[in-house]
Short mmCIF file of N, CA, C and O in Angstrom, two decimals:
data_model
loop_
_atom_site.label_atom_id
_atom_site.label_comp_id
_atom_site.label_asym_id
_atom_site.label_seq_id
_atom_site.Cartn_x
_atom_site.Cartn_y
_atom_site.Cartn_z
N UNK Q 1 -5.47 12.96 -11.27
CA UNK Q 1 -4.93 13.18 -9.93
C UNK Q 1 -5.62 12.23 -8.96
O UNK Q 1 -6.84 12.07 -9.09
N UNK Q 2 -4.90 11.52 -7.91
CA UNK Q 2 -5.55 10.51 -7.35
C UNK Q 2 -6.11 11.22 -6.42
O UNK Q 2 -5.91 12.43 -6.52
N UNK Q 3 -6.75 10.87 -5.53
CA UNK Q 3 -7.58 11.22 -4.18
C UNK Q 3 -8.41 10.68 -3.57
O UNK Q 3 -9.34 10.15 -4.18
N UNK Q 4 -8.35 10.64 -2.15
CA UNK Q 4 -9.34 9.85 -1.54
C UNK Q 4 -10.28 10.92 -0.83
O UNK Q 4 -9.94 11.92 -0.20
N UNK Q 5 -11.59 10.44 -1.11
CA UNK Q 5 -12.61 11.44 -0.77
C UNK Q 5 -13.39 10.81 0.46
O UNK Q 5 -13.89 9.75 0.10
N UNK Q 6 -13.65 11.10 1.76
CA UNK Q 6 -14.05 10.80 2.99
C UNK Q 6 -15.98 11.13 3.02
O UNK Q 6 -16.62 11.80 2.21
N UNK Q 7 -16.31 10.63 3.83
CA UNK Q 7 -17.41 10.93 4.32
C UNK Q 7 -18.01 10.24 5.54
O UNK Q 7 -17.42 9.35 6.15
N UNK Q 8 -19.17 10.70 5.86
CA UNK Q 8 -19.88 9.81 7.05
C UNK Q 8 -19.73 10.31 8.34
O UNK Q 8 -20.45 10.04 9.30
N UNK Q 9 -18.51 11.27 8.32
CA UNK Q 9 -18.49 11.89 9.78
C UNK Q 9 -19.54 12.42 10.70
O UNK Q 9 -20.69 12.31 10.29
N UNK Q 10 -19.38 12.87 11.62
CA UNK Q 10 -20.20 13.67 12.20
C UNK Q 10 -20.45 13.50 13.86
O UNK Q 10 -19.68 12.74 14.44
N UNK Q 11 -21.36 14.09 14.55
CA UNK Q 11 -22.06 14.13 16.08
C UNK Q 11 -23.05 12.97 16.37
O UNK Q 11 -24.23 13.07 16.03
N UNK Q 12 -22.64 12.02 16.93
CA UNK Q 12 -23.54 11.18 17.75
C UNK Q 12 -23.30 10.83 18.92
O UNK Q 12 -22.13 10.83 19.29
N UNK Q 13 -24.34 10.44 19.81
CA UNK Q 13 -24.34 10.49 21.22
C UNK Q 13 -23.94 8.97 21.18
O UNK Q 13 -24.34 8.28 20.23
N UNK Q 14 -23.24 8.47 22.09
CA UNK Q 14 -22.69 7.31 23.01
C UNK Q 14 -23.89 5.93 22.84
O UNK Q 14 -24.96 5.82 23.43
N UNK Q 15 -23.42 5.23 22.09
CA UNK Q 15 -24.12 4.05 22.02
C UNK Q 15 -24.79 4.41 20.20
O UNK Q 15 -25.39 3.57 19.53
N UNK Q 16 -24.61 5.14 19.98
CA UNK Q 16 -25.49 5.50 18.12
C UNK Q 16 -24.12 4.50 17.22
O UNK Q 16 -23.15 3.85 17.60
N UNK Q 17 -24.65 4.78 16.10
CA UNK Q 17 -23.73 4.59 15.07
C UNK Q 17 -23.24 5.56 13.90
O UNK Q 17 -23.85 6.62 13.76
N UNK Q 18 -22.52 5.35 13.34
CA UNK Q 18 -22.29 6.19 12.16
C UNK Q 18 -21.06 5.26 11.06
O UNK Q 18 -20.16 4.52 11.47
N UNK Q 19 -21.29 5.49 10.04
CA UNK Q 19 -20.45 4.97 8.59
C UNK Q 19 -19.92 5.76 7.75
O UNK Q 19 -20.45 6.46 6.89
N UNK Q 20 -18.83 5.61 8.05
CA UNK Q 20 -17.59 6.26 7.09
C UNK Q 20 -17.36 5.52 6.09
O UNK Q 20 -17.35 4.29 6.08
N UNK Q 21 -17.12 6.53 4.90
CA UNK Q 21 -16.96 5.67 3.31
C UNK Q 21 -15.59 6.82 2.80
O UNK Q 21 -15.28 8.00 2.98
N UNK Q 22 -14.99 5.45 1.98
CA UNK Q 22 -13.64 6.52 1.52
C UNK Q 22 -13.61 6.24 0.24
O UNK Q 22 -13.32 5.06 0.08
N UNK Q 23 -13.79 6.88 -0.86
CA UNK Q 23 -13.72 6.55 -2.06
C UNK Q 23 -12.32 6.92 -2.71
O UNK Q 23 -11.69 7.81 -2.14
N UNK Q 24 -11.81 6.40 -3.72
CA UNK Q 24 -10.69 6.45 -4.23
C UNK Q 24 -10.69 6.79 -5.86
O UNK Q 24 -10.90 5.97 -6.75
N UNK Q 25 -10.42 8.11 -6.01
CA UNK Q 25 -10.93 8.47 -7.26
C UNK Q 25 -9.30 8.66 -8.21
O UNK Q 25 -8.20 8.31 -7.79
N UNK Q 26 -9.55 9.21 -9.40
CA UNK Q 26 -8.67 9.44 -10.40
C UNK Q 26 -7.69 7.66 -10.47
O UNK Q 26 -7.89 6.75 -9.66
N UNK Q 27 -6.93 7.62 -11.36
CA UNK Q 27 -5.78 6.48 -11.67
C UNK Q 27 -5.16 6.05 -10.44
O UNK Q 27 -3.96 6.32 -10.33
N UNK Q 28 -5.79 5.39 -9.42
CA UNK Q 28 -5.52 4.42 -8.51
C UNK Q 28 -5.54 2.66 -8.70
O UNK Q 28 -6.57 2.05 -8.40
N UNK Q 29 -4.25 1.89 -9.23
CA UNK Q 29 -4.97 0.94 -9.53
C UNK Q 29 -3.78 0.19 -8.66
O UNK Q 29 -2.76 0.79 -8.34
N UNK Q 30 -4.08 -1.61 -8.23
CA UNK Q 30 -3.41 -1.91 -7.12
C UNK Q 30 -3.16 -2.15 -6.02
O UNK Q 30 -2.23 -2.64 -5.37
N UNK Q 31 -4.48 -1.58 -5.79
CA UNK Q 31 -4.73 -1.19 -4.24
C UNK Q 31 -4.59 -2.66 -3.71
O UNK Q 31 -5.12 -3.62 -4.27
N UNK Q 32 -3.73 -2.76 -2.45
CA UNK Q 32 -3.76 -3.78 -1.59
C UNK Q 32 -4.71 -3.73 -0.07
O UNK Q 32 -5.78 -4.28 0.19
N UNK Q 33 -3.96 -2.97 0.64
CA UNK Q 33 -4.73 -2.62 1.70
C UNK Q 33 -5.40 -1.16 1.88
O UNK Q 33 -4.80 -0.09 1.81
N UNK Q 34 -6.57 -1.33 2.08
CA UNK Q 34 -7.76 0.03 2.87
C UNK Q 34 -7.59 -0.01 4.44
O UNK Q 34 -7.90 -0.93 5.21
N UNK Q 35 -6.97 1.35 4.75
CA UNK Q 35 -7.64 1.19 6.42
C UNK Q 35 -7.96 2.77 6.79
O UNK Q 35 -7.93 3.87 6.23
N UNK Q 36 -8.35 2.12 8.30
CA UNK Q 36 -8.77 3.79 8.66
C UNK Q 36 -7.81 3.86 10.12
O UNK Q 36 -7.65 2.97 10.95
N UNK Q 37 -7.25 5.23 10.09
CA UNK Q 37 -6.64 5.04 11.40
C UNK Q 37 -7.33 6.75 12.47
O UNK Q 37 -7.98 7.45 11.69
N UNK Q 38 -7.30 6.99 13.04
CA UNK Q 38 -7.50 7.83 13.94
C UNK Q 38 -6.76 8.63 14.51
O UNK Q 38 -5.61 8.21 14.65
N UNK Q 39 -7.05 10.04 15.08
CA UNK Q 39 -5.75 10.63 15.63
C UNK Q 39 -6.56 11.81 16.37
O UNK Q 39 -7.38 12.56 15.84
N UNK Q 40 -6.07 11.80 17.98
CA UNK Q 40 -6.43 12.79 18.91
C UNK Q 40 -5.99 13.75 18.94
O UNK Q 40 -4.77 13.68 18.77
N UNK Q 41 -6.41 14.91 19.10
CA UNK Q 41 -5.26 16.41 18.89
C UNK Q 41 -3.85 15.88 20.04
O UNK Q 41 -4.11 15.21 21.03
N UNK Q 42 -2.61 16.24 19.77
CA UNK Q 42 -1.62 15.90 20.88
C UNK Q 42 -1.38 14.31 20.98
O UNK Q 42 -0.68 13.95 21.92
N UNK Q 43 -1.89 13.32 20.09
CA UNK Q 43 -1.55 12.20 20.61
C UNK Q 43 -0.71 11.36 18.99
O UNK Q 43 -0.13 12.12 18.21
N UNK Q 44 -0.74 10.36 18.77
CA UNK Q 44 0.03 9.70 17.67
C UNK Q 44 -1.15 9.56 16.59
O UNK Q 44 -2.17 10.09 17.04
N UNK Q 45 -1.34 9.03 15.35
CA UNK Q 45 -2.46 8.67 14.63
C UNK Q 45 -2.35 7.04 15.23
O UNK Q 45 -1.23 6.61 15.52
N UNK Q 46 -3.21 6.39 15.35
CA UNK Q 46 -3.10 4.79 15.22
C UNK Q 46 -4.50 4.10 14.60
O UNK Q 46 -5.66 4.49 14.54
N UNK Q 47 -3.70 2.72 14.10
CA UNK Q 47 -4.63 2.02 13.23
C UNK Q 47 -5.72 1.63 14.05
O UNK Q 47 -5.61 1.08 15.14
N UNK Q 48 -7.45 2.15 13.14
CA UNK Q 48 -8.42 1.06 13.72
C UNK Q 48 -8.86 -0.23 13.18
O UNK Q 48 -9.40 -1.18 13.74
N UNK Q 49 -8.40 0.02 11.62
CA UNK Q 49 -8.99 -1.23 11.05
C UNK Q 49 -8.28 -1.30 9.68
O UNK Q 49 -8.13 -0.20 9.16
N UNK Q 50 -7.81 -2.35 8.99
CA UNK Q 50 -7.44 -2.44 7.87
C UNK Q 50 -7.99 -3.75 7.27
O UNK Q 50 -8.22 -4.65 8.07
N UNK Q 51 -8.21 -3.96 5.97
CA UNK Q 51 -8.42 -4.79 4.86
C UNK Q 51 -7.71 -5.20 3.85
O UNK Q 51 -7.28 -4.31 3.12
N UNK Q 52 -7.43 -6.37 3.55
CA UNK Q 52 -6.25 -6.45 2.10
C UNK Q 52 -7.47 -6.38 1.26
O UNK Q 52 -8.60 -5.95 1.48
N UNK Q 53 -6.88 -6.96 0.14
CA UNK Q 53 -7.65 -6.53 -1.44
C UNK Q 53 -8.60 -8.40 -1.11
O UNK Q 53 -9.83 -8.42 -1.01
N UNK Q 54 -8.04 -9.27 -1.03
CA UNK Q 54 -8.39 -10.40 -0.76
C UNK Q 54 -9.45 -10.57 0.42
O UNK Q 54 -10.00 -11.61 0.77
N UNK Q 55 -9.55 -9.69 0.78
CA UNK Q 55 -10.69 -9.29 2.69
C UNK Q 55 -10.29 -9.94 4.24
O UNK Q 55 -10.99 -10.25 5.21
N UNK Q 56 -8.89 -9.98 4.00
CA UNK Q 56 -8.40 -10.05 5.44
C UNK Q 56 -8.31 -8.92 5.72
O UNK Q 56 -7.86 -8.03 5.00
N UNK Q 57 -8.99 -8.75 7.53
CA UNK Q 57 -9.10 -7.90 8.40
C UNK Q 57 -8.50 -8.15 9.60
O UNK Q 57 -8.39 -9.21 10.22
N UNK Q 58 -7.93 -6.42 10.01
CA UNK Q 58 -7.17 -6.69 11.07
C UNK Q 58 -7.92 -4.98 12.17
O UNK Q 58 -7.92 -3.80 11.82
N UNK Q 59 -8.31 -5.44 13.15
CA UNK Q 59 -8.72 -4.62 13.79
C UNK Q 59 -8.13 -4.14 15.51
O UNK Q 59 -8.28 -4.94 16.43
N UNK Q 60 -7.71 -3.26 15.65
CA UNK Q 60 -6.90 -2.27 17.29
C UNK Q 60 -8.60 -3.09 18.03
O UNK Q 60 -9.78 -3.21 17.72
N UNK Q 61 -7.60 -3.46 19.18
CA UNK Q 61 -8.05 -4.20 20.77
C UNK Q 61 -9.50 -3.40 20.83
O UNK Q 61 -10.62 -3.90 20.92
N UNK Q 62 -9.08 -1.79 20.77
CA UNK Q 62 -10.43 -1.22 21.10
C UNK Q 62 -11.59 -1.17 20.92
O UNK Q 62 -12.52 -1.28 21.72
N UNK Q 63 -11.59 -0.95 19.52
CA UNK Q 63 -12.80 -1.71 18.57
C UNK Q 63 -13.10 -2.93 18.25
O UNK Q 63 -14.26 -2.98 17.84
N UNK Q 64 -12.50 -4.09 18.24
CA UNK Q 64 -13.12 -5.14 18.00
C UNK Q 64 -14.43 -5.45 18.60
O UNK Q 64 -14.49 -5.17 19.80
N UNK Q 65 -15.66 -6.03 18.00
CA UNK Q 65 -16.48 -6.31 18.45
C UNK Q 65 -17.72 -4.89 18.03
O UNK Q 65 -18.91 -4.94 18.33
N UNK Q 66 -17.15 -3.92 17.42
CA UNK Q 66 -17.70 -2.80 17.62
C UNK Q 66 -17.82 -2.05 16.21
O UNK Q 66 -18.83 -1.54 15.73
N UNK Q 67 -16.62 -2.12 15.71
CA UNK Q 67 -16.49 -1.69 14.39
C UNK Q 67 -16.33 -3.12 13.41
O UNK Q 67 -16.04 -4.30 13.59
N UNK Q 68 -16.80 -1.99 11.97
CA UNK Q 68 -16.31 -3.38 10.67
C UNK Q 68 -15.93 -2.41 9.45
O UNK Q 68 -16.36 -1.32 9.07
N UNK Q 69 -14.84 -3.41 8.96
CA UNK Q 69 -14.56 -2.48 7.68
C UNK Q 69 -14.67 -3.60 6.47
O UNK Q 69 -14.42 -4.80 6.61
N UNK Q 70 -15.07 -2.96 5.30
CA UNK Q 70 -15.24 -3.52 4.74
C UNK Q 70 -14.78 -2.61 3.39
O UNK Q 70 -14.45 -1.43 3.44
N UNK Q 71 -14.84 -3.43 2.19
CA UNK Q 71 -14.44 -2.56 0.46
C UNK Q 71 -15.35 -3.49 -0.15
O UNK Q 71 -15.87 -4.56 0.14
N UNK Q 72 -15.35 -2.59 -1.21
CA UNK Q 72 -15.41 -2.84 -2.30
C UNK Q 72 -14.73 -2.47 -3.14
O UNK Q 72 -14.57 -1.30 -3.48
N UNK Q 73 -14.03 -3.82 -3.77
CA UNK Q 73 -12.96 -3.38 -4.72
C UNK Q 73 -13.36 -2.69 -6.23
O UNK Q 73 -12.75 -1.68 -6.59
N UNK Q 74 -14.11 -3.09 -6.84
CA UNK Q 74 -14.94 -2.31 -8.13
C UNK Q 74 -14.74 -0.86 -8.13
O UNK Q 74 -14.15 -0.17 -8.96
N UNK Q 75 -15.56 -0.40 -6.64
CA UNK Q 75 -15.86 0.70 -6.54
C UNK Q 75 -14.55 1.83 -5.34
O UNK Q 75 -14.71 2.71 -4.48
N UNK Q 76 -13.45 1.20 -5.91
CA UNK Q 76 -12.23 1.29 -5.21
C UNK Q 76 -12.70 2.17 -3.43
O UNK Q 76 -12.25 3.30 -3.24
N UNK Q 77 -13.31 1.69 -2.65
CA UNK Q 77 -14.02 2.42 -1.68
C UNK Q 77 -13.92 1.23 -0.53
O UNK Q 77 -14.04 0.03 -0.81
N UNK Q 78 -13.68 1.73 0.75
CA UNK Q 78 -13.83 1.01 1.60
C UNK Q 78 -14.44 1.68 2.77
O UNK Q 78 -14.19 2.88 2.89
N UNK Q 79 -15.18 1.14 3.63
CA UNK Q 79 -16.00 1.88 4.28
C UNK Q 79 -15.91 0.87 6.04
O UNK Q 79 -15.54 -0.28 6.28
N UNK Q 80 -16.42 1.94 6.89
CA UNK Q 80 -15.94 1.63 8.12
C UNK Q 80 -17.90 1.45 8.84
O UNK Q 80 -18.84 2.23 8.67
N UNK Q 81 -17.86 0.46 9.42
CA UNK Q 81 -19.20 1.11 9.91
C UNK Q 81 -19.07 0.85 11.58
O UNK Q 81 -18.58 -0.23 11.91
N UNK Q 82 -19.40 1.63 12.47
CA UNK Q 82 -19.16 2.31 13.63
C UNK Q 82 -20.09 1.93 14.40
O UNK Q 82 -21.08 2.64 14.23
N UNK Q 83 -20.26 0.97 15.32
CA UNK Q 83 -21.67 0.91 16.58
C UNK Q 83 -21.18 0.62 17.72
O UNK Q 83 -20.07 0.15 17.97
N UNK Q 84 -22.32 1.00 18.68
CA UNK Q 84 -22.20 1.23 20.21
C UNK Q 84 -20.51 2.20 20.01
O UNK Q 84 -19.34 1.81 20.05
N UNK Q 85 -21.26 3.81 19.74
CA UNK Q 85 -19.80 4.52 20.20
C UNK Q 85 -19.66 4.47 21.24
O UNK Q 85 -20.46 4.07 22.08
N UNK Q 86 -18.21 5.00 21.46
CA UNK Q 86 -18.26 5.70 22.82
C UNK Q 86 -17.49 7.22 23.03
O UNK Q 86 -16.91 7.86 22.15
N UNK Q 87 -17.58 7.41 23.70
CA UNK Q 87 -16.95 9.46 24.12
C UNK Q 87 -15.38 9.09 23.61
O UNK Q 87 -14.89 9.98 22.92
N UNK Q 88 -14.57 8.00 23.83
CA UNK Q 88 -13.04 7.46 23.95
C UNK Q 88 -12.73 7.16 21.79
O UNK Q 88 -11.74 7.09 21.05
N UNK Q 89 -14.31 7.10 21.62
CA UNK Q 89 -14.25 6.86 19.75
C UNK Q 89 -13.93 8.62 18.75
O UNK Q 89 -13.59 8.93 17.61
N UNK Q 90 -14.34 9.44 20.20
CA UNK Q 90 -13.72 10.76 19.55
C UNK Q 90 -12.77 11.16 19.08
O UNK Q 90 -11.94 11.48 19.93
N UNK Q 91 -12.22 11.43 17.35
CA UNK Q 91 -11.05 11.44 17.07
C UNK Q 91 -11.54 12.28 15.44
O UNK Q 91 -12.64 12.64 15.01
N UNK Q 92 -10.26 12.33 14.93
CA UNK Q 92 -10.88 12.70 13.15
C UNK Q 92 -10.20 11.37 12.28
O UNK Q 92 -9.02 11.04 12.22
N UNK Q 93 -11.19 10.84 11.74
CA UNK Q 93 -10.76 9.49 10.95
C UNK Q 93 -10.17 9.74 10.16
O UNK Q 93 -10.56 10.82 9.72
N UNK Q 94 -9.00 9.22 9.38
CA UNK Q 94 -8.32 9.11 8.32
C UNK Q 94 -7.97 8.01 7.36
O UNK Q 94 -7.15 7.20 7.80
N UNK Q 95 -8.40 7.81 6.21
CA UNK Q 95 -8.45 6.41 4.93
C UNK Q 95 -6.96 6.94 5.16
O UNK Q 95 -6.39 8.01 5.41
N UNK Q 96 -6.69 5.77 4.95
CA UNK Q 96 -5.48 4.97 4.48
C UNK Q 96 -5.71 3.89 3.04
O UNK Q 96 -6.40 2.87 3.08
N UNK Q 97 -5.06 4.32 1.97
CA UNK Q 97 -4.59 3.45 0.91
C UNK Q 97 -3.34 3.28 0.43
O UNK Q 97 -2.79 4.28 -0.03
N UNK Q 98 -2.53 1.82 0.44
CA UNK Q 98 -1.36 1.10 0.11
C UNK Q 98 -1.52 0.04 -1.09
O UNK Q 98 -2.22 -0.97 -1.02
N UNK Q 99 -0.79 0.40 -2.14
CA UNK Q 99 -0.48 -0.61 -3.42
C UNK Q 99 0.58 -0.25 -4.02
O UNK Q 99 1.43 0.57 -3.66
N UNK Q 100 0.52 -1.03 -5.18
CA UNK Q 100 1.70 -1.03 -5.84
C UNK Q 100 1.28 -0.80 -7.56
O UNK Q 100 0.34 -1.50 -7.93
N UNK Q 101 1.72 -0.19 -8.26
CA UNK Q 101 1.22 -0.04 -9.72
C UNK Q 101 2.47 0.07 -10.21
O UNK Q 101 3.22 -0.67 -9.57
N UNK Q 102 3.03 0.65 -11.07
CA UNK Q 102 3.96 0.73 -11.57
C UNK Q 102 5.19 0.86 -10.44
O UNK Q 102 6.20 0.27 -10.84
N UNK Q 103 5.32 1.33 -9.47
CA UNK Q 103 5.67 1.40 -7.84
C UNK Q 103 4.98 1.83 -6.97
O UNK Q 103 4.00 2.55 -7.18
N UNK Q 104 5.51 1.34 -5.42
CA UNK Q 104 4.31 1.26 -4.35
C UNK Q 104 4.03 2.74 -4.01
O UNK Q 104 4.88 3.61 -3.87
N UNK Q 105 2.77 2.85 -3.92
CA UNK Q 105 2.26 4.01 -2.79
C UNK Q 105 1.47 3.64 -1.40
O UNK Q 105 1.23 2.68 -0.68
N UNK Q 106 1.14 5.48 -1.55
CA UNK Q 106 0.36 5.39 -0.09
C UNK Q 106 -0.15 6.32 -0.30
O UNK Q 106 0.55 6.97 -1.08
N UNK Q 107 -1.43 7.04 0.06
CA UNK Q 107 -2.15 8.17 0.36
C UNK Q 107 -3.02 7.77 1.53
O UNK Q 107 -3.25 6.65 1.99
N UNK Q 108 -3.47 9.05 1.94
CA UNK Q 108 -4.10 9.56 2.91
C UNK Q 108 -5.18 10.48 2.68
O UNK Q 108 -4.94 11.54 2.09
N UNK Q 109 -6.26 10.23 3.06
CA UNK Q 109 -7.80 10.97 2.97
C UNK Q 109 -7.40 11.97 3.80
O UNK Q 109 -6.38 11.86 4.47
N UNK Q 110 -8.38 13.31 3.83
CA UNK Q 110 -8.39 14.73 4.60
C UNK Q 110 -8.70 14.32 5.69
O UNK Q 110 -8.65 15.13 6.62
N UNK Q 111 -9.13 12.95 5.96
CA UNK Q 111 -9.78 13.35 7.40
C UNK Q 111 -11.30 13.96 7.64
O UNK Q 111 -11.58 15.10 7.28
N UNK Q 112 -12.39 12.99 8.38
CA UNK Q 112 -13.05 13.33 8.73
C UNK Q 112 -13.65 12.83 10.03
O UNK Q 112 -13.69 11.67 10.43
N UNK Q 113 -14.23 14.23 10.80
CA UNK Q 113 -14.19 14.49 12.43
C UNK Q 113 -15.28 13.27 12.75
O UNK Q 113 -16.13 13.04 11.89
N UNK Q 114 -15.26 12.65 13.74
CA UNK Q 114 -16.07 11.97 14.52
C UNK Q 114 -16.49 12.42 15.97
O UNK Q 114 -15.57 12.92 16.62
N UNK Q 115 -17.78 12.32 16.62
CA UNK Q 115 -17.68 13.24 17.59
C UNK Q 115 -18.54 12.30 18.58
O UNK Q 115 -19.69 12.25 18.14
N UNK Q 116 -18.41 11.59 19.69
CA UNK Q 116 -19.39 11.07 20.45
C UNK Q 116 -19.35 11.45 21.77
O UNK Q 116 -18.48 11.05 22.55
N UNK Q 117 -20.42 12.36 22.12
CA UNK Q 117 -21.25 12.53 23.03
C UNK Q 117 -21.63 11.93 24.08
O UNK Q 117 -22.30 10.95 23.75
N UNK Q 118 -21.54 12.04 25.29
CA UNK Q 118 -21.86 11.23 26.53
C UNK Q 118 -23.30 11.70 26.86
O UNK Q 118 -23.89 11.23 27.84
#
């Protein structure tokens, strides 16, 4: 059974950091793009950062300069790392994985909360 397993969440105050890792377990093979997108209670989810399999990155206006994502393909995992938050970075993160194996997918991680503090 495939699944993407989250971590790294949590409470930090305004200006800290924190690193989210999404691992990709069971018969996932293919993988093109890793990203992470975000979503406010009441508002849309939108993309913060994505990666192809090759390591082109594409990162939302807001974060640039601030966030980085990065994989490792081996360890089918891609991970987000988070500095100078801010109160506006409050959201619950969500992995995103897109490929193609025998035909294309997509999954989605549970989600995990991010919380920054003023």
């Amino acid at each position: 059974q495939v699944q993407l397993v989250e971590s790294g969440g949590g409470l930090v105050q305004a200006g800290g950091s924190l690193r989210l890792s999404c691992a990709a377990s069971g018969s996932m093979s293919g993988i093109e793009v890793m990203a992470w997108y975000r979503q406010v209670l009441g508002k849309q989810r939108e993309l913060v950062a994505a990666i192809t399999r090759d390591g082109s990155t594409n990162y939302a206006d807001p974060v640039k300069g601030r966030f980085t994502i990065s994989r490792d393909n081996a360890k089918k995992t891609v991970y987000l790392q988070m500095n100078s938050l801010k109160p506006e970075d409050t959201a619950v993160y969500y992995c995103n994985v897109v490929g193609i194996s025998v035909q294309g997918y997509e999954y989605w991680g549970q989600g995990t909360q991010v919380t920054v503090s003023s």
